[in-house]
Coordinates of C-alpha atoms and ligand atoms in Angstrom, one line a residue:
Chain G
M1 CA 0.0 0.0 0.0
D2 CA 1.4 3.4 -1.0
F3 CA 0.8 6.6 0.9
N4 CA 1.1 9.8 -1.2
L5 CA 1.4 12.1 1.8
T6 CA 1.5 15.9 1.3
S7 CA 3.1 16.3 4.7
L8 CA 4.2 19.9 4.7
S9 CA 0.8 21.4 4.1
F10 CA -0.3 20.0 7.4
L11 CA 2.7 21.2 9.4
N12 CA 2.1 24.9 8.8
E13 CA 0.5 26.6 11.7
S14 CA -1.8 28.6 9.5
K15 CA -0.2 32.0 9.0
F16 CA -2.4 33.0 6.2
N17 CA -5.6 35.1 6.4
S18 CA -8.8 35.1 4.4
I19 CA -8.9 37.6 1.6
D20 CA -10.2 41.0 2.6
T21 CA -12.7 42.3 0.1
S22 CA -12.8 45.8 1.7
K23 CA -9.2 46.5 1.1
V24 CA -7.2 47.6 -2.0
Y25 CA -4.1 45.3 -2.3
D26 CA -0.8 46.2 -3.9
I27 CA -0.6 42.9 -5.8
V28 CA -3.2 40.2 -6.4
I29 CA -1.9 36.9 -7.8
I30 CA -4.2 34.6 -9.7
G31 CA -2.9 31.1 -9.7
G32 CA -1.2 28.7 -7.3
G33 CA 1.2 26.8 -9.6
P34 CA 4.9 27.3 -9.7
A35 CA 4.5 30.8 -11.3
G36 CA 2.0 32.1 -8.8
L37 CA 3.6 30.7 -5.7
T38 CA 7.1 32.0 -6.7
A39 CA 5.6 35.4 -7.5
A40 CA 4.0 35.4 -4.0
V41 CA 7.4 34.8 -2.3
Y42 CA 9.1 37.6 -4.2
A43 CA 6.2 40.0 -3.6
M44 CA 6.0 39.3 0.1
R45 CA 9.7 39.7 0.5
K46 CA 9.3 43.2 -0.9
G47 CA 6.8 44.0 1.8
A48 CA 3.8 44.4 -0.6
S49 CA 0.3 43.7 0.6
V50 CA -0.6 40.5 -1.4
A51 CA -3.5 38.2 -1.9
L52 CA -3.2 34.9 -3.8
I53 CA -6.2 33.0 -5.2
A54 CA -5.7 29.5 -6.4
K55 CA -8.4 27.1 -7.6
H56 CA -6.1 24.2 -6.9
A57 CA -2.8 24.6 -5.1
G58 CA 0.2 23.4 -7.1
G59 CA -1.5 23.5 -10.5
Q60 CA -0.3 21.0 -13.0
V61 CA 2.6 20.0 -10.7
A62 CA 0.1 18.5 -8.2
E63 CA -0.9 16.1 -11.0
T64 CA 2.6 15.1 -12.0
S65 CA 4.0 11.9 -10.5
G66 CA 7.7 12.4 -10.9
I67 CA 9.9 15.4 -11.8
E68 CA 13.5 15.0 -12.8
N69 CA 14.4 18.4 -14.2
Y70 CA 13.7 20.9 -11.4
M71 CA 17.1 22.0 -10.1
G72 CA 18.1 20.9 -6.7
Y73 CA 16.2 17.6 -7.0
R74 CA 17.4 14.7 -9.0
Y75 CA 13.9 13.3 -8.6
I76 CA 11.0 14.6 -6.7
N77 CA 7.3 13.6 -6.5
G78 CA 5.0 16.4 -7.8
L79 CA 3.0 16.7 -4.6
E80 CA 6.2 16.9 -2.6
L81 CA 7.5 19.8 -4.7
V82 CA 4.1 21.6 -4.3
D83 CA 4.4 21.1 -0.6
K84 CA 7.8 22.7 -0.5
F85 CA 6.6 25.6 -2.7
K86 CA 3.6 26.2 -0.5
D87 CA 5.7 25.9 2.7
Q88 CA 7.9 28.7 1.4
V89 CA 4.9 30.9 0.7
L90 CA 3.0 30.3 3.9
H91 CA 6.2 31.2 5.8
F92 CA 4.9 34.8 5.2
T93 CA 1.6 36.1 6.5
I94 CA -0.3 36.2 3.2
D95 CA -3.9 36.6 2.4
Y96 CA -4.6 33.3 0.7
D97 CA -7.6 31.6 -0.8
E98 CA -7.6 28.0 -2.1
G99 CA -10.7 26.9 -4.0
G100 CA -11.8 30.3 -5.2
E101 CA -12.2 30.7 -8.9
V102 CA -11.7 33.9 -10.8
E103 CA -14.5 34.6 -13.3
A104 CA -13.7 38.0 -14.7
I105 CA -11.4 41.0 -14.4
E106 CA -12.3 44.6 -14.7
D107 CA -9.6 47.3 -15.2
E108 CA -10.7 50.7 -14.1
G109 CA -7.2 51.9 -13.0
I110 CA -7.9 50.0 -9.8
K111 CA -8.2 46.4 -10.9
K112 CA -11.2 44.3 -9.8
V113 CA -11.1 40.6 -9.6
L114 CA -14.5 38.9 -9.7
L115 CA -14.8 35.5 -8.1
K116 CA -17.4 32.9 -9.0
D117 CA -18.7 32.9 -5.5
G118 CA -19.5 36.6 -5.8
R119 CA -16.6 38.2 -4.0
I120 CA -14.8 41.1 -5.6
I121 CA -11.1 41.7 -4.7
K122 CA -9.5 45.1 -5.5
S123 CA -5.9 45.7 -6.3
K124 CA -3.4 48.2 -7.7
S125 CA -1.7 45.6 -9.8
L126 CA -2.3 42.0 -10.9
I127 CA -0.2 39.0 -11.7
I128 CA -2.0 36.4 -13.8
A129 CA -0.4 32.9 -13.4
S130 CA -3.4 30.8 -14.2
G131 CA -1.5 28.2 -16.2
K132 CA -3.2 25.6 -18.4
R133 CA -5.8 22.9 -18.3
W134 CA -6.5 19.8 -20.3
R135 CA -7.7 20.5 -23.8
K136 CA -11.1 19.1 -24.8
L137 CA -11.9 17.5 -28.1
G138 CA -14.8 19.8 -28.7
V139 CA -17.0 17.2 -30.3
K140 CA -20.6 16.3 -29.7
G141 CA -21.2 14.1 -26.8
E142 CA -17.9 14.9 -25.0
D143 CA -19.4 17.1 -22.2
E144 CA -22.5 15.0 -21.9
F145 CA -20.5 11.8 -21.2
I146 CA -17.8 13.2 -18.8
G147 CA -17.6 10.6 -16.0
K148 CA -19.8 8.4 -18.1
G149 CA -17.1 6.9 -20.2
V150 CA -15.3 10.2 -21.2
A151 CA -12.2 10.7 -19.0
Y152 CA -9.1 12.8 -18.9
C153 CA -7.2 11.5 -15.9
S154 CA -5.8 8.0 -16.5
I155 CA -4.2 7.6 -13.0
C156 CA -7.6 8.4 -11.5
D157 CA -10.0 6.5 -13.7
A158 CA -8.1 3.7 -15.4
P159 CA -9.2 1.1 -12.8
F160 CA -12.8 1.5 -13.8
F161 CA -12.0 0.2 -17.3
A162 CA -10.6 -3.2 -16.2
G163 CA -11.6 -5.8 -18.7
K164 CA -13.1 -3.2 -21.0
K165 CA -12.4 -1.8 -24.5
V166 CA -11.1 1.8 -24.4
V167 CA -9.9 4.4 -26.8
V168 CA -7.1 6.9 -26.0
V169 CA -7.1 10.0 -28.1
G170 CA -3.6 11.5 -28.5
G171 CA -0.2 10.1 -29.3
G172 CA 2.0 12.5 -27.4
N173 CA 3.5 11.9 -24.0
S174 CA 0.3 12.1 -22.0
G175 CA -1.6 10.0 -24.5
V176 CA 1.0 7.2 -24.5
E177 CA 1.3 7.3 -20.7
A178 CA -2.5 6.9 -20.4
A179 CA -2.4 4.1 -22.9
I180 CA 0.2 2.3 -20.7
D181 CA -1.9 2.8 -17.6
L182 CA -4.9 1.4 -19.4
A183 CA -3.2 -1.5 -21.2
K184 CA -2.4 -2.9 -17.7
V185 CA -6.1 -3.4 -16.9
A186 CA -8.2 -3.1 -20.0
K187 CA -9.1 -5.9 -22.4
E188 CA -8.2 -3.7 -25.4
V189 CA -6.8 -0.3 -25.9
I190 CA -7.0 1.7 -29.2
V191 CA -4.8 4.7 -29.6
I192 CA -6.1 7.3 -32.0
Q193 CA -3.6 9.8 -33.4
N194 CA -4.3 12.5 -35.9
L195 CA -0.7 12.3 -37.3
D196 CA 1.0 9.4 -39.0
K197 CA 3.1 8.5 -36.0
L198 CA 3.3 8.8 -32.2
T199 CA 5.1 11.9 -30.9
A200 CA 5.8 10.7 -27.4
D201 CA 9.3 10.1 -26.1
K202 CA 10.9 6.9 -27.4
I203 CA 11.2 5.4 -23.9
L204 CA 7.4 5.6 -23.5
I205 CA 6.6 4.3 -26.9
D206 CA 8.9 1.2 -26.3
K207 CA 7.0 0.6 -23.1
L208 CA 3.6 0.8 -24.8
N209 CA 4.8 -1.6 -27.5
S210 CA 5.6 -4.2 -25.0
F211 CA 1.8 -4.7 -24.5
T212 CA -0.1 -7.1 -26.8
N213 CA -3.6 -5.6 -26.3
V214 CA -2.9 -2.2 -27.8
N215 CA -3.8 -1.2 -31.4
F216 CA -3.2 2.1 -33.2
L217 CA -5.3 4.2 -35.7
Y218 CA -3.2 6.9 -37.4
K219 CA -4.3 9.9 -39.4
T220 CA -7.6 9.5 -37.6
V221 CA -9.8 11.9 -35.6
V222 CA -12.8 11.5 -33.4
R223 CA -15.9 13.2 -34.8
E224 CA -18.6 12.3 -32.2
I225 CA -19.1 10.4 -29.0
I226 CA -22.4 8.5 -28.9
G227 CA -24.2 6.6 -26.2
D228 CA -27.3 6.6 -24.0
S229 CA -26.6 6.7 -20.3
F230 CA -23.0 5.7 -21.1
V231 CA -20.5 6.0 -24.0
K232 CA -21.3 3.2 -26.5
T233 CA -19.8 4.2 -29.8
I234 CA -17.4 6.7 -31.3
L235 CA -17.6 8.1 -34.7
I236 CA -14.1 8.4 -36.3
E237 CA -12.7 9.7 -39.5
N238 CA -9.6 8.8 -41.4
T239 CA -8.3 12.2 -42.6
E240 CA -6.4 10.8 -45.5
L241 CA -9.1 8.6 -47.0
L242 CA -11.9 10.8 -45.7
Q243 CA -13.6 7.6 -44.5
K244 CA -15.9 7.7 -41.6
S245 CA -16.5 4.6 -39.4
E246 CA -17.9 3.7 -36.0
I247 CA -16.3 1.7 -33.2
D248 CA -18.0 0.3 -30.2
V249 CA -16.1 1.2 -27.0
D250 CA -16.7 1.3 -23.2
G251 CA -14.7 4.5 -22.6
I252 CA -12.6 7.2 -24.2
F253 CA -9.6 9.0 -22.6
I254 CA -8.8 12.4 -24.1
E255 CA -5.1 13.3 -23.9
I256 CA -4.5 16.0 -26.5
G257 CA -2.5 18.6 -24.7
L258 CA -3.4 21.7 -22.9
V259 CA -5.1 25.1 -23.3
P260 CA -4.3 28.4 -21.4
N261 CA -6.7 29.5 -18.7
S262 CA -7.1 32.9 -20.1
D263 CA -10.9 33.1 -20.7
F264 CA -11.4 35.5 -17.8
V265 CA -8.9 38.1 -19.2
R266 CA -10.1 38.0 -22.7
G267 CA -10.8 41.6 -23.8
V268 CA -8.7 43.0 -20.9
V269 CA -5.3 42.0 -22.1
E270 CA -4.1 41.0 -25.6
L271 CA -3.9 37.2 -26.3
N272 CA -2.2 35.4 -29.2
S273 CA -3.9 33.0 -31.5
N274 CA -3.4 30.2 -29.0
G275 CA -5.2 32.1 -26.4
E276 CA -2.0 32.8 -24.5
I277 CA -1.4 36.2 -22.8
I278 CA 1.1 38.2 -24.8
V279 CA 3.9 39.4 -22.4
D280 CA 7.2 41.2 -23.0
C281 CA 10.5 40.2 -21.4
S282 CA 9.5 41.9 -18.2
C283 CA 6.2 40.0 -18.0
S284 CA 4.1 43.1 -18.8
T285 CA 0.9 42.6 -20.7
S286 CA -0.9 45.1 -22.9
A287 CA -2.7 46.6 -19.9
R288 CA -0.8 48.8 -17.4
G289 CA -0.4 47.2 -14.0
I290 CA -1.4 43.8 -15.2
F291 CA 1.5 41.3 -15.4
A292 CA 1.4 37.6 -16.4
A293 CA 3.7 34.6 -15.9
G294 CA 4.1 30.9 -16.6
D295 CA 2.2 28.6 -18.9
V296 CA -0.7 31.0 -19.5
T297 CA 1.7 33.4 -21.3
S298 CA 3.2 33.5 -24.8
V299 CA 6.7 32.7 -23.4
P300 CA 8.0 29.6 -25.2
F301 CA 8.5 26.2 -23.4
K302 CA 6.2 25.2 -20.6
Q303 CA 8.3 23.9 -17.7
I304 CA 8.2 24.3 -13.9
I305 CA 11.6 26.0 -13.7
I306 CA 10.6 28.4 -16.4
A307 CA 7.2 29.2 -14.8
A308 CA 8.9 29.8 -11.5
G309 CA 11.4 32.1 -13.0
E310 CA 8.8 34.1 -14.8
G311 CA 6.7 34.3 -11.6
A312 CA 9.7 35.9 -9.9
K313 CA 10.2 38.3 -12.7
A314 CA 6.5 39.3 -12.8
A315 CA 6.5 40.1 -9.0
L316 CA 9.6 42.3 -9.4
S317 CA 8.0 44.1 -12.4
A318 CA 4.8 44.6 -10.5
W319 CA 6.8 46.0 -7.5
E320 CA 8.6 48.4 -9.8
Y321 CA 5.3 49.5 -11.3
L322 CA 3.9 50.2 -7.9
L323 CA 7.0 52.3 -6.9
N324 CA 6.7 54.4 -10.1
E325 CA 3.0 54.9 -9.7
E326 CA 3.5 56.6 -6.3
Chain X
M1 CA 4.3 -6.1 9.5
A2 CA 4.2 -2.3 9.5
L3 CA 2.0 -0.7 6.9
F4 CA 3.9 2.6 7.0
E5 CA 7.6 2.9 6.1
E6 CA 9.8 4.5 8.7
K7 CA 10.0 7.9 6.8
I8 CA 6.2 8.1 6.5
Q9 CA 5.8 7.2 10.2
Q10 CA 8.0 10.1 11.2
Q11 CA 6.1 12.5 9.0
L12 CA 2.7 11.3 10.3
K13 CA 3.9 11.8 13.9
E14 CA 5.0 15.3 13.0
I15 CA 1.6 16.1 11.4
L16 CA -0.4 14.6 14.3
K17 CA 1.6 16.8 16.8
S18 CA -0.5 19.7 15.6
M19 CA -3.8 18.0 16.8
K20 CA -5.5 20.3 19.3
E21 CA -7.9 17.9 21.1
E22 CA -8.4 14.2 21.1
V23 CA -10.1 12.3 18.2
T24 CA -11.5 8.8 18.3
I25 CA -11.1 6.5 15.3
V26 CA -13.9 3.9 15.2
N27 CA -13.2 1.0 12.8
F28 CA -15.7 -1.7 11.8
T29 CA -14.2 -4.9 10.4
Q30 CA -14.7 -8.5 10.0
E31 CA -11.8 -10.8 9.6
I32 CA -13.0 -13.2 7.0
E33 CA -14.3 -12.6 3.5
C34 CA -13.9 -8.9 3.5
P35 CA -11.4 -7.3 1.2
M36 CA -9.1 -4.8 2.8
C37 CA -10.7 -5.3 6.3
R38 CA -7.5 -6.6 7.9
E39 CA -5.4 -3.9 6.3
T40 CA -7.7 -1.2 7.4
R41 CA -7.7 -2.4 10.9
L42 CA -3.8 -2.5 10.9
F43 CA -3.9 1.0 9.4
V44 CA -6.1 2.5 12.1
E45 CA -4.1 0.7 14.8
E46 CA -0.8 1.9 13.4
I47 CA -2.0 5.5 13.0
G48 CA -3.5 5.4 16.5
S49 CA -0.1 4.4 17.9
L50 CA 1.5 7.6 16.5
S51 CA -0.3 10.1 18.7
E52 CA -1.5 10.2 22.3
K53 CA -4.4 12.3 21.2
L54 CA -5.8 9.4 19.0
K55 CA -8.0 6.8 20.5
V56 CA -8.9 3.7 18.4
K57 CA -11.9 1.4 18.8
V58 CA -12.3 -1.6 16.7
Y59 CA -15.6 -3.3 16.4
N60 CA -16.8 -6.4 14.6
F61 CA -19.4 -5.6 12.0
V62 CA -21.3 -8.8 12.7
T63 CA -21.1 -9.4 16.4
D64 CA -21.2 -5.7 17.4
K65 CA -24.3 -5.2 15.2
E66 CA -25.9 -2.7 17.6
I67 CA -23.0 -0.4 17.6
A68 CA -22.7 -0.6 13.8
M69 CA -26.4 0.3 13.6
R70 CA -25.9 3.2 16.0
Y71 CA -23.2 4.6 13.6
K72 CA -25.3 3.7 10.6
I73 CA -22.5 1.6 9.1
D74 CA -23.8 -0.5 6.2
K75 CA -20.6 -1.8 4.7
I76 CA -17.0 -2.6 5.7
P77 CA -14.2 -1.8 6.0
A78 CA -15.5 1.4 7.6
I79 CA -14.0 4.2 9.7
A80 CA -15.9 6.8 11.7
L81 CA -14.2 9.8 13.2
L82 CA -15.5 11.2 16.5
D83 CA -14.4 14.4 18.4
K84 CA -13.0 14.7 21.9
D85 CA -16.5 14.1 23.5
E86 CA -17.0 11.2 21.0
K87 CA -19.6 13.3 19.2
D88 CA -20.4 11.9 15.8
Y89 CA -20.5 14.4 13.0
G90 CA -21.2 11.8 10.3
I91 CA -17.7 11.6 9.0
R92 CA -17.0 8.2 7.3
F93 CA -14.3 6.5 5.3
Y94 CA -15.4 3.3 3.5
G95 CA -12.3 1.4 2.4
L96 CA -8.7 2.0 3.5
P97 CA -7.8 5.7 3.0
G98 CA -4.4 5.0 1.4
G99 CA -2.7 6.5 -1.7
Y100 CA -3.7 10.2 -1.9
E101 CA -6.6 9.7 0.5
I102 CA -4.2 9.6 3.4
N103 CA -4.3 13.4 3.1
S104 CA -8.1 13.6 3.4
F105 CA -7.9 11.2 6.4
L106 CA -5.3 13.3 8.2
G107 CA -7.1 16.5 7.2
A108 CA -10.3 15.2 8.8
I109 CA -8.5 14.2 12.0
L110 CA -6.8 17.6 12.4
E111 CA -10.0 19.5 11.6
L112 CA -12.0 17.4 14.0
S113 CA -9.3 18.0 16.7
G114 CA -10.1 21.7 16.3
K115 CA -7.4 22.8 13.9
R116 CA -9.5 24.3 11.2
E117 CA -8.9 26.9 8.5
P118 CA -11.5 29.7 8.6
I119 CA -14.3 29.6 6.0
P120 CA -15.3 33.0 4.5
D121 CA -18.3 34.4 6.4
E122 CA -20.6 34.4 3.4
L123 CA -20.0 30.7 2.8
M124 CA -20.3 29.9 6.5
K125 CA -23.7 31.6 6.6
R126 CA -24.9 29.4 3.7
I127 CA -23.6 26.3 5.4
K128 CA -25.2 27.0 8.7
S129 CA -28.6 27.7 7.1
I130 CA -28.9 24.2 5.7
D131 CA -31.8 22.6 7.7
R132 CA -32.5 19.4 5.9
D133 CA -30.7 16.1 6.0
I134 CA -28.0 15.9 3.3
H135 CA -25.9 12.8 2.7
I136 CA -22.9 13.2 0.5
Q137 CA -21.0 10.2 -0.9
V138 CA -17.7 10.9 -2.5
F139 CA -16.4 8.0 -4.7
V140 CA -12.7 8.1 -5.1
S141 CA -9.8 6.0 -6.4
L142 CA -6.6 6.0 -4.3
G143 CA -4.4 7.0 -7.2
C144 CA -6.4 10.2 -7.9
P145 CA -4.5 13.4 -6.9
H146 CA -7.5 15.7 -6.8
C147 CA -9.9 13.4 -5.0
P148 CA -8.9 14.3 -1.4
A149 CA -10.0 17.9 -2.0
A150 CA -13.5 16.7 -2.7
V151 CA -13.5 14.4 0.3
S152 CA -12.3 17.1 2.6
T153 CA -14.9 19.6 1.4
A154 CA -17.7 17.1 2.1
H155 CA -16.3 16.2 5.5
R156 CA -15.9 19.8 6.4
L157 CA -19.5 20.4 5.6
A158 CA -20.4 17.5 7.9
M159 CA -18.4 19.1 10.7
E160 CA -20.0 22.5 10.3
N161 CA -23.7 21.4 10.1
E162 CA -25.2 18.5 11.9
H163 CA -27.7 17.8 9.1
I164 CA -24.9 16.9 6.8
T165 CA -23.1 13.5 6.7
A166 CA -20.3 12.6 4.3
D167 CA -18.6 9.4 3.2
M168 CA -15.4 8.8 1.4
I169 CA -15.9 5.6 -0.6
D170 CA -13.0 3.8 -2.3
A171 CA -14.8 2.9 -5.6
N172 CA -12.4 0.0 -6.3
N173 CA -13.1 -1.6 -2.9
F174 CA -16.9 -1.4 -3.2
V175 CA -17.4 -2.4 -6.8
P176 CA -21.1 -3.3 -6.8
L177 CA -21.9 0.0 -5.1
S178 CA -19.8 1.9 -7.6
Q179 CA -21.6 0.1 -10.4
K180 CA -24.9 1.0 -8.9
Y181 CA -23.9 4.7 -9.1
N182 CA -22.2 4.2 -12.5
V183 CA -18.9 5.4 -11.2
T184 CA -16.4 5.5 -14.1
G185 CA -14.8 8.8 -13.2
V186 CA -13.6 10.1 -9.9
P187 CA -14.2 12.0 -7.7
K188 CA -17.9 11.4 -8.2
I189 CA -19.9 13.2 -5.6
V190 CA -23.5 12.0 -5.0
F191 CA -25.9 14.2 -2.9
N192 CA -28.9 12.3 -1.4
D193 CA -29.0 10.0 -4.4
K194 CA -30.5 12.9 -6.3
F195 CA -27.7 15.0 -7.8
E196 CA -24.1 14.3 -8.7
L197 CA -21.0 16.2 -9.4
I198 CA -18.0 14.8 -11.2
G199 CA -14.5 16.2 -10.6
A200 CA -13.1 18.5 -8.0
H201 CA -15.4 21.4 -7.1
P202 CA -15.1 24.4 -4.8
L203 CA -17.2 24.6 -1.6
N204 CA -19.7 27.0 -3.2
T205 CA -20.5 24.5 -5.9
F206 CA -21.3 21.9 -3.2
L207 CA -23.6 24.5 -1.6
D208 CA -25.3 25.3 -5.0
V209 CA -26.1 21.6 -5.4
I210 CA -27.5 21.4 -1.9
D211 CA -29.6 24.5 -2.6
R212 CA -31.0 22.8 -5.7
L213 CA -32.1 19.8 -3.5
K214 CA -34.5 22.1 -1.8
D215 CA -36.8 21.8 -4.8
Y216 CA -37.3 18.1 -3.9
G217 CA -39.9 17.4 -1.3
I218 CA -38.6 14.2 0.4
N219 CA -35.3 13.4 1.9
I220 CA -33.7 10.2 1.0
D221 CA -31.5 8.5 3.7
Ligands
FAD401 C1 1.4 15.5 -16.6 C2 2.3 16.7 -16.7 C3 3.7 16.4 -16.4 C4 4.6 17.5 -16.4 N1 5.9 17.2 -16.1 C5 6.9 18.2 -16.0 C6 8.2 17.9 -15.7 O1 8.6 16.8 -15.4 N2 9.1 19.0 -15.5 C7 8.7 20.3 -15.8 O2 9.5 21.2 -15.6 N3 7.4 20.5 -16.2 C8 6.5 19.5 -16.3 N4 5.2 19.8 -16.7 C9 4.8 21.2 -17.0 C10 4.7 22.1 -15.7 O3 3.8 21.4 -14.8 C11 4.1 23.4 -16.0 O4 4.9 24.1 -17.0 C12 3.9 24.3 -14.8 O5 3.1 23.7 -13.8 C13 3.3 25.7 -15.2 O6 3.2 26.4 -14.0 P1 2.1 27.7 -13.9 O7 2.2 28.2 -12.5 O8 2.3 28.6 -15.0 O9 0.7 27.0 -14.2 P2 -0.1 25.8 -13.5 O10 0.8 24.8 -12.9 O11 -1.1 25.4 -14.6 O12 -1.0 26.5 -12.4 C14 -2.0 27.3 -12.6 C15 -2.7 27.8 -11.3 O13 -3.8 28.7 -11.6 C16 -5.0 28.3 -11.0 N5 -6.1 28.8 -11.8 C17 -6.4 28.6 -13.1 N6 -7.5 29.2 -13.5 C18 -7.9 29.9 -12.3 C19 -9.0 30.8 -12.1 N7 -9.9 31.1 -13.0 N8 -9.2 31.2 -10.8 C20 -8.3 30.9 -9.8 N9 -7.2 30.1 -10.0 C21 -7.0 29.6 -11.3 C22 -4.8 26.8 -11.0 O14 -5.7 26.2 -10.0 C23 -3.4 26.6 -10.6 O15 -3.2 26.9 -9.2 C24 4.2 18.8 -16.7 C25 2.9 19.1 -16.9 C26 1.9 18.0 -16.9 C27 0.5 18.3 -17.2

C-alpha cells in the first residue's frame, strides 16, 4: 500500500488570512502553480500587501508523478514539490484563498477581480499565473458523457475500465502514458492519433509496444461520441481517405494537450492566436499594471523551472510598477 | 508487518503533533471474506499508535451489530471519526484511505481536533442555514490526486452542520456499489441520491447543489 502524503501542508501553523474584500491590495496573484507561488514569495519579501487566489494549489505539478528536471532535486514527486513551494509561501503572512475561482477581471485603474462565489477583490496591480488545463476535443457528446465513459485523468480513472475496451485520443507523452496505464487493466486499448506516427518520447513508446492488447489508428480523428446513459460508440474519420466509421467502446480517454486558462482576461489584455497572454520580457501585458507569468503566457517552453522564474520576474516588475506609480 | 515505512511514520507523527484535542477513530471490520478489512484495521491501529491524542476502537461488524447500527454503518471496512467528546458528525471513510486519500484522512483528524482553517463568512452563513438532511457520498480511487480535496470539502460540511453526513468511498473496494452509481470517473460526488458532481469542485458549488435539493420534497436517507 502506497501513501502519497503531502506532509508539509499540514505542518504549517496557518499564517495566512482570508482575503479581505474591503481592502485595495498592492498585488493580487491569480494562480497557485509554480509561477503564482514564486511570485508570492518575491512580492511578500518586498513588503507588498498581497492576496493569492488558487483554484487548486500546485496547479499541474500536483498532478505530476515524478519530476527529474527541477534544479536541486534529481527526482521529486509532484505533490512533494508543491508542498515545498507552499511551505515557502506560507512562511509569510499572506492573504490566501484556495478553492476560489476567478470569473472575470475589470480594469478601471484599480483592478477588480470577480470570483465565481460573488466576492470582488480590489488591487493596484495583478499577476496572472493561471496556467493551463486539459484540452477538450470539442466534439458532440464529450461534455455530456464526462464521467460516463469520457475521461481525462488516467491515473484516476483507469481502474474502472478493467476488462473493457477503451480508446485513447492523442499520441503525445500524455496519450501514451494513459495508454500504458490502461493497457495494464483493459481488455483492449486503441490509440487514436491524428498524425501518421506517435510523438511521445521513445522510452514511453517502447514501453507501450511491450503490451499485446494495444492497437493504433493513425491519421484518424474523433468526430462524435455516442451513447445513452454511457458511452457506447465513437464516430471516427480517417483524414487521408476521408472515410468515416464507428467503433463500439466502453470508454474514451482524451489526452490531446493543454489550453491556457485565459478566458477571464479576454478583452482586458491581448492574447495570441493560441489564447496565451502576450507578455514582453518583463512580464508586462498590454494593460498597465497587469502582469502575467508561466504557462498562461506566450513565453515559449512550458516547464516548472521556467514558470517559477517568470513568476519571480512578474513580481519584481509589479513592484517596480507600484513604486513608479506613487 | 508495518504498513507505514519509517519515513512516513515520522512524517505522520510530526503532522499529528498539531492536533488540538483528542479524536476517536472507530473501525468496523470482520476478519473473514472482507477485502481490505484486515489492512484497514492495521492501518487505524498503526496510526493510532502515533499520537497520544488518538483513540482507536475496533468493532466487529457482525457481532457488534448494535454499535454498527448506531453509527449507521452498512458496509465494511468502515471508519468513523469522533471528536473529543465522542460526538459523531457523520464523517465516514469506507475502504482504506491509502494512496492520496491519506491526506483527506489526516485532514479530517486535524480539523475534528479543532485545527480548522476559517471559511469565509458568506459561505459559512450558507452552510449554517442548511436545515434538511444531506448525505454526501464521495467516490474516489486511491491514485487520484484531486480526489482528497472533494472528500475534505464534504467532510468539512459535515463538521459544520449536523444535518450533513459525508462518506469517502474507495470505488475500487466497493465495486457493486460503484456500479450501482455508475462510477467510471472520480471524484464522483453524490448528494442524497438525487444529484451528482463529477470532478473536484469548490465549496460554493457543493452549496449550490445542496440549494437545488430544496426543490425536492422528500429526503432520501
Ligand atoms: C502531466 C504533466 C507532467 C509534467 N511534467 C513536467 C516535468 O517533469 N518537468 C517540468 O519542468 N514541467 C512539467 N510539466 C509542466 C509544468 O507542470 C508546467 O509548466 C507548470 O506547472 C506551469 O506552472 P504555472 O504556474 O504557469 O501554471 P499551472 O501549474 O497550470 O498552475 C495554474 C494555477 O492557476 C490556477 N487557476 C487557473 N484558473 C484559475 C481561475 N480562473 N481562478 C483561480 N485560479 C485559477 C490553478 O488552479 C493553478 O493553481 C508537466 C505538466 C503536466 C500536465
